Amino acid sequence: IVHATLQYSLLYGWLGRLYARRNPTIVAAIHTTISADRKEELQNRLVYQWLLRRCNHVVFVCHRQRKYWVRKYPFLSGMSSVIYNGVDLAEMDVGQVAVPSVRRRAELGIPADAFVIACIAGFRKEKGHHLLVEALARLDVSVYTLFAGDGELRPSIERQVEAAGLAPRTRFLGVVNDVRSVLSVANISVLASTAVETFSMAMLESLAMGVPVVGSNIGGMSEAVIDGSTGLLVAPGNVEQLATSLASLAADKTRTAVMGVKGRDRVMQSFTRGKMIAGTASLLRDVAGSLTTS
């Protein structure tokens, strides 16, 4: 069995199969929903859908994503299933952070009692950093923001932050290898994405660390972020709604903390690495079994 994750690896899997002495079956795992641009959409329509048609099984990472793909390509209905992404709860724990939260805040020049917003995402257009900055500029409460990640749009976001007068309370951390150091000092995590986001690992890592998420209601965000319980959902691109959501949580730290506890419980119930591994192993056993009986 060849297990191909994402479309490019699916292409290489099929190319490899052409030269293989055996005729391995292929299982594809797709992690995208709405295409990032027209080029990606054309690739899916002209190339990848035909490769998917010849797979033995296709795995999606959330139910909303599967519904989206099946609606576009009905042939997927009878040959696909959902296995949620998962995180290691033992690893994503405040107790595993090397530098205590209070000390880390001091290192970043952030007051111990400040409300801190974390945004963990590469600086690409679809991640919506510009929307988050617009929303932050509308707040009438004082918050600090941590941007973890890098990318070609970072300079323009830095200029936007400067122009909005937010620079004194904003920290650009660059690429962070251990996001626990960011989440341990954050009150909430924000994902303002407008495309591509399907079942975000940053979302799961935030919830696992007891940090509620304010996220765009796209992909499978609503399957982990239960609006009003483990975080808040906003319409993609709606800056006013995003600003209102941020302000409401910044004004009520008790409510935010309760959401954080519920978020970790939600991950424990449904989105652990163990569940993801068990689901994948079960699928591969079923596929292998069907091969031996055919």
mmCIF file of N, CA, C and O in Angstrom, residues 106-162:
data_model
loop_
_atom_site.group_PDB
_atom_site.id
_atom_site.type_symbol
_atom_site.label_atom_id
_atom_site.label_comp_id
_atom_site.label_asym_id
_atom_site.label_seq_id
_atom_site.Cartn_x
_atom_site.Cartn_y
_atom_site.Cartn_z
ATOM 1 N N ALA A 106 7.835 38.366 30.632
ATOM 2 C CA ALA A 106 8.821 39.390 30.989
ATOM 3 C C ALA A 106 9.881 39.519 29.904
ATOM 4 O O ALA A 106 10.293 40.628 29.549
ATOM 5 N N GLU A 107 10.306 38.388 29.338
ATOM 6 C CA GLU A 107 11.295 38.406 28.259
ATOM 7 C C GLU A 107 10.767 39.143 27.030
ATOM 8 O O GLU A 107 11.529 39.800 26.307
ATOM 9 N N LEU A 108 9.460 39.046 26.806
ATOM 10 C CA LEU A 108 8.844 39.696 25.649
ATOM 11 C C LEU A 108 8.393 41.118 25.949
ATOM 12 O O LEU A 108 7.856 41.798 25.062
ATOM 13 N N GLY A 109 8.599 41.557 27.170
ATOM 14 C CA GLY A 109 8.183 42.911 27.539
ATOM 15 C C GLY A 109 6.682 43.061 27.645
ATOM 16 O O GLY A 109 6.130 44.117 27.334
ATOM 17 N N ILE A 110 6.019 41.996 28.104
ATOM 18 C CA ILE A 110 4.559 42.001 28.223
ATOM 19 C C ILE A 110 4.189 41.939 29.706
ATOM 20 O O ILE A 110 4.673 41.057 30.428
ATOM 21 N N PRO A 111 3.348 42.839 30.181
ATOM 22 C CA PRO A 111 2.934 42.812 31.584
ATOM 23 C C PRO A 111 2.284 41.479 31.955
ATOM 24 O O PRO A 111 1.620 40.843 31.130
ATOM 25 N N ALA A 112 2.461 41.073 33.191
ATOM 26 C CA ALA A 112 1.954 39.777 33.657
ATOM 27 C C ALA A 112 0.438 39.689 33.569
ATOM 28 O O ALA A 112 -0.123 38.603 33.388
ATOM 29 N N ASP A 113 -0.260 40.831 33.698
ATOM 30 C CA ASP A 113 -1.724 40.812 33.690
ATOM 31 C C ASP A 113 -2.330 41.208 32.343
ATOM 32 O O ASP A 113 -3.539 41.381 32.225
ATOM 33 N N ALA A 114 -1.511 41.337 31.322
ATOM 34 C CA ALA A 114 -2.005 41.750 30.013
ATOM 35 C C ALA A 114 -2.776 40.634 29.326
ATOM 36 O O ALA A 114 -2.552 39.449 29.581
ATOM 37 N N PHE A 115 -3.682 41.012 28.445
ATOM 38 C CA PHE A 115 -4.415 40.045 27.626
ATOM 39 C C PHE A 115 -3.622 39.848 26.341
ATOM 40 O O PHE A 115 -3.322 40.802 25.621
ATOM 41 N N VAL A 116 -3.271 38.591 26.060
ATOM 42 C CA VAL A 116 -2.365 38.300 24.940
ATOM 43 C C VAL A 116 -3.061 37.451 23.881
ATOM 44 O O VAL A 116 -3.670 36.430 24.185
ATOM 45 N N ILE A 117 -2.929 37.898 22.638
ATOM 46 C CA ILE A 117 -3.487 37.190 21.486
ATOM 47 C C ILE A 117 -2.343 36.576 20.689
ATOM 48 O O ILE A 117 -1.366 37.251 20.376
ATOM 49 N N ALA A 118 -2.452 35.297 20.368
ATOM 50 C CA ALA A 118 -1.436 34.627 19.558
ATOM 51 C C ALA A 118 -1.991 34.327 18.174
ATOM 52 O O ALA A 118 -3.147 33.930 18.029
ATOM 53 N N CYS A 119 -1.156 34.546 17.158
ATOM 54 C CA CYS A 119 -1.502 34.168 15.794
ATOM 55 C C CYS A 119 -0.341 33.334 15.257
ATOM 56 O O CYS A 119 0.751 33.868 15.025
ATOM 57 N N ILE A 120 -0.567 32.045 15.072
ATOM 58 C CA ILE A 120 0.482 31.133 14.625
ATOM 59 C C ILE A 120 0.156 30.698 13.200
ATOM 60 O O ILE A 120 -0.712 29.845 12.977
ATOM 61 N N ALA A 121 0.828 31.312 12.240
ATOM 62 C CA ALA A 121 0.524 31.032 10.830
ATOM 63 C C ALA A 121 1.590 31.655 9.949
ATOM 64 O O ALA A 121 2.141 32.710 10.274
ATOM 65 N N GLY A 122 1.883 30.995 8.830
ATOM 66 C CA GLY A 122 2.787 31.564 7.852
ATOM 67 C C GLY A 122 2.180 32.820 7.246
ATOM 68 O O GLY A 122 0.946 32.914 7.105
ATOM 69 N N PHE A 123 3.013 33.771 6.893
ATOM 70 C CA PHE A 123 2.519 35.036 6.354
ATOM 71 C C PHE A 123 2.179 34.875 4.874
ATOM 72 O O PHE A 123 2.939 35.241 3.985
ATOM 73 N N ARG A 124 0.975 34.316 4.639
ATOM 74 C CA ARG A 124 0.428 34.178 3.297
ATOM 75 C C ARG A 124 -0.941 34.848 3.272
ATOM 76 O O ARG A 124 -1.620 34.928 4.298
ATOM 77 N N LYS A 125 -1.355 35.286 2.107
ATOM 78 C CA LYS A 125 -2.578 36.072 1.990
ATOM 79 C C LYS A 125 -3.783 35.378 2.601
ATOM 80 O O LYS A 125 -4.588 35.998 3.308
ATOM 81 N N GLU A 126 -3.912 34.071 2.339
ATOM 82 C CA GLU A 126 -5.103 33.366 2.798
ATOM 83 C C GLU A 126 -5.173 33.201 4.315
ATOM 84 O O GLU A 126 -6.213 32.855 4.863
ATOM 85 N N LYS A 127 -4.067 33.485 5.017
ATOM 86 C CA LYS A 127 -4.056 33.353 6.478
ATOM 87 C C LYS A 127 -4.696 34.558 7.179
ATOM 88 O O LYS A 127 -4.961 34.515 8.382
ATOM 89 N N GLY A 128 -4.928 35.635 6.438
ATOM 90 C CA GLY A 128 -5.718 36.744 6.968
ATOM 91 C C GLY A 128 -5.058 37.609 8.024
ATOM 92 O O GLY A 128 -5.764 38.240 8.827
ATOM 93 N N HIS A 129 -3.725 37.686 8.023
ATOM 94 C CA HIS A 129 -3.058 38.554 9.007
ATOM 95 C C HIS A 129 -3.546 40.003 8.895
ATOM 96 O O HIS A 129 -3.719 40.694 9.908
ATOM 97 N N HIS A 130 -3.741 40.455 7.659
ATOM 98 C CA HIS A 130 -4.170 41.844 7.452
ATOM 99 C C HIS A 130 -5.543 42.084 8.069
ATOM 100 O O HIS A 130 -5.819 43.194 8.570
ATOM 101 N N LEU A 131 -6.401 41.076 8.053
ATOM 102 C CA LEU A 131 -7.726 41.207 8.657
ATOM 103 C C LEU A 131 -7.626 41.291 10.176
ATOM 104 O O LEU A 131 -8.335 42.081 10.813
ATOM 105 N N LEU A 132 -6.721 40.499 10.747
ATOM 106 C CA LEU A 132 -6.528 40.533 12.193
ATOM 107 C C LEU A 132 -6.009 41.899 12.631
ATOM 108 O O LEU A 132 -6.479 42.461 13.632
ATOM 109 N N VAL A 133 -5.057 42.451 11.881
ATOM 110 C CA VAL A 133 -4.521 43.770 12.242
ATOM 111 C C VAL A 133 -5.620 44.829 12.155
ATOM 112 O O VAL A 133 -5.725 45.715 13.020
ATOM 113 N N GLU A 134 -6.453 44.750 11.122
ATOM 114 C CA GLU A 134 -7.571 45.694 11.013
ATOM 115 C C GLU A 134 -8.491 45.582 12.223
ATOM 116 O O GLU A 134 -8.956 46.592 12.762
ATOM 117 N N ALA A 135 -8.764 44.366 12.644
ATOM 118 C CA ALA A 135 -9.632 44.147 13.797
ATOM 119 C C ALA A 135 -8.990 44.682 15.073
ATOM 120 O O ALA A 135 -9.649 45.326 15.902
ATOM 121 N N LEU A 136 -7.695 44.441 15.242
ATOM 122 C CA LEU A 136 -6.986 44.927 16.426
ATOM 123 C C LEU A 136 -7.016 46.447 16.501
ATOM 124 O O LEU A 136 -7.112 47.035 17.590
ATOM 125 N N ALA A 137 -6.935 47.087 15.350
ATOM 126 C CA ALA A 137 -6.942 48.557 15.310
ATOM 127 C C ALA A 137 -8.281 49.132 15.767
ATOM 128 O O ALA A 137 -8.356 50.306 16.143
ATOM 129 N N ARG A 138 -9.332 48.326 15.734
ATOM 130 C CA ARG A 138 -10.663 48.799 16.127
ATOM 131 C C ARG A 138 -10.945 48.606 17.613
ATOM 132 O O ARG A 138 -11.961 49.099 18.116
ATOM 133 N N LEU A 139 -10.090 47.861 18.306
ATOM 134 C CA LEU A 139 -10.347 47.576 19.714
ATOM 135 C C LEU A 139 -10.147 48.819 20.568
ATOM 136 O O LEU A 139 -9.226 49.602 20.345
ATOM 137 N N ASP A 140 -11.007 48.957 21.572
ATOM 138 C CA ASP A 140 -10.844 50.059 22.518
ATOM 139 C C ASP A 140 -10.298 49.548 23.854
ATOM 140 O O ASP A 140 -10.352 50.233 24.867
ATOM 141 N N VAL A 141 -9.785 48.307 23.814
ATOM 142 C CA VAL A 141 -9.126 47.738 24.996
ATOM 143 C C VAL A 141 -7.673 47.454 24.634
ATOM 144 O O VAL A 141 -7.333 47.266 23.472
ATOM 145 N N SER A 142 -6.813 47.434 25.645
ATOM 146 C CA SER A 142 -5.384 47.235 25.412
ATOM 147 C C SER A 142 -5.054 45.739 25.402
ATOM 148 O O SER A 142 -5.281 45.043 26.391
ATOM 149 N N VAL A 143 -4.533 45.259 24.277
ATOM 150 C CA VAL A 143 -4.121 43.859 24.175
ATOM 151 C C VAL A 143 -2.735 43.799 23.547
ATOM 152 O O VAL A 143 -2.300 44.738 22.873
ATOM 153 N N TYR A 144 -2.055 42.693 23.771
ATOM 154 C CA TYR A 144 -0.769 42.429 23.127
ATOM 155 C C TYR A 144 -0.962 41.294 22.123
ATOM 156 O O TYR A 144 -1.773 40.390 22.345
ATOM 157 N N THR A 145 -0.219 41.360 21.034
ATOM 158 C CA THR A 145 -0.358 40.355 19.986
ATOM 159 C C THR A 145 0.993 39.737 19.648
ATOM 160 O O THR A 145 1.984 40.458 19.471
ATOM 161 N N LEU A 146 1.010 38.406 19.550
ATOM 162 C CA LEU A 146 2.210 37.667 19.167
ATOM 163 C C LEU A 146 1.981 37.039 17.800
ATOM 164 O O LEU A 146 1.040 36.257 17.630
ATOM 165 N N PHE A 147 2.820 37.376 16.835
ATOM 166 C CA PHE A 147 2.773 36.741 15.524
ATOM 167 C C PHE A 147 3.918 35.745 15.425
ATOM 168 O O PHE A 147 5.092 36.127 15.459
ATOM 169 N N ALA A 148 3.579 34.472 15.320
ATOM 170 C CA ALA A 148 4.600 33.434 15.169
ATOM 171 C C ALA A 148 4.528 32.899 13.745
ATOM 172 O O ALA A 148 3.467 32.450 13.298
ATOM 173 N N GLY A 149 5.643 32.955 13.038
ATOM 174 C CA GLY A 149 5.665 32.501 11.656
ATOM 175 C C GLY A 149 6.445 33.478 10.798
ATOM 176 O O GLY A 149 6.872 34.545 11.258
ATOM 177 N N ASP A 150 6.628 33.116 9.552
ATOM 178 C CA ASP A 150 7.365 33.967 8.622
ATOM 179 C C ASP A 150 6.778 33.790 7.224
ATOM 180 O O ASP A 150 5.908 32.954 7.007
ATOM 181 N N GLY A 151 7.251 34.574 6.284
ATOM 182 C CA GLY A 151 6.746 34.483 4.923
ATOM 183 C C GLY A 151 6.895 35.802 4.198
ATOM 184 O O GLY A 151 7.242 36.831 4.797
ATOM 185 N N GLU A 152 6.615 35.785 2.914
ATOM 186 C CA GLU A 152 6.877 36.950 2.076
ATOM 187 C C GLU A 152 6.002 38.154 2.427
ATOM 188 O O GLU A 152 6.365 39.295 2.131
ATOM 189 N N LEU A 153 4.864 37.941 3.067
ATOM 190 C CA LEU A 153 3.980 39.055 3.415
ATOM 191 C C LEU A 153 4.291 39.671 4.778
ATOM 192 O O LEU A 153 3.662 40.660 5.162
ATOM 193 N N ARG A 154 5.245 39.117 5.477
ATOM 194 C CA ARG A 154 5.544 39.656 6.812
ATOM 195 C C ARG A 154 5.915 41.144 6.782
ATOM 196 O O ARG A 154 5.386 41.911 7.608
ATOM 197 N N PRO A 155 6.778 41.616 5.864
ATOM 198 C CA PRO A 155 7.117 43.052 5.863
ATOM 199 C C PRO A 155 5.892 43.955 5.705
ATOM 200 O O PRO A 155 5.793 45.003 6.369
ATOM 201 N N SER A 156 4.939 43.549 4.854
ATOM 202 C CA SER A 156 3.754 44.393 4.661
ATOM 203 C C SER A 156 2.876 44.406 5.909
ATOM 204 O O SER A 156 2.274 45.433 6.247
ATOM 205 N N ILE A 157 2.803 43.292 6.622
ATOM 206 C CA ILE A 157 2.025 43.249 7.865
ATOM 207 C C ILE A 157 2.712 44.085 8.939
ATOM 208 O O ILE A 157 2.048 44.790 9.712
ATOM 209 N N GLU A 158 4.031 44.043 8.971
ATOM 210 C CA GLU A 158 4.767 44.884 9.924
ATOM 211 C C GLU A 158 4.495 46.360 9.659
ATOM 212 O O GLU A 158 4.312 47.142 10.600
ATOM 213 N N ARG A 159 4.443 46.737 8.394
ATOM 214 C CA ARG A 159 4.138 48.133 8.053
ATOM 215 C C ARG A 159 2.705 48.480 8.445
ATOM 216 O O ARG A 159 2.438 49.592 8.934
ATOM 217 N N GLN A 160 1.789 47.556 8.240
ATOM 218 C CA GLN A 160 0.392 47.790 8.616
ATOM 219 C C GLN A 160 0.264 47.971 10.121
ATOM 220 O O GLN A 160 -0.477 48.845 10.591
ATOM 221 N N VAL A 161 0.973 47.158 10.876
ATOM 222 C CA VAL A 161 0.962 47.264 12.343
ATOM 223 C C VAL A 161 1.510 48.622 12.776
ATOM 224 O O VAL A 161 0.947 49.296 13.647
ATOM 225 N N GLU A 162 2.594 49.039 12.150
ATOM 226 C CA GLU A 162 3.207 50.331 12.467
ATOM 227 C C GLU A 162 2.253 51.474 12.155
ATOM 228 O O GLU A 162 2.064 52.396 12.970
#
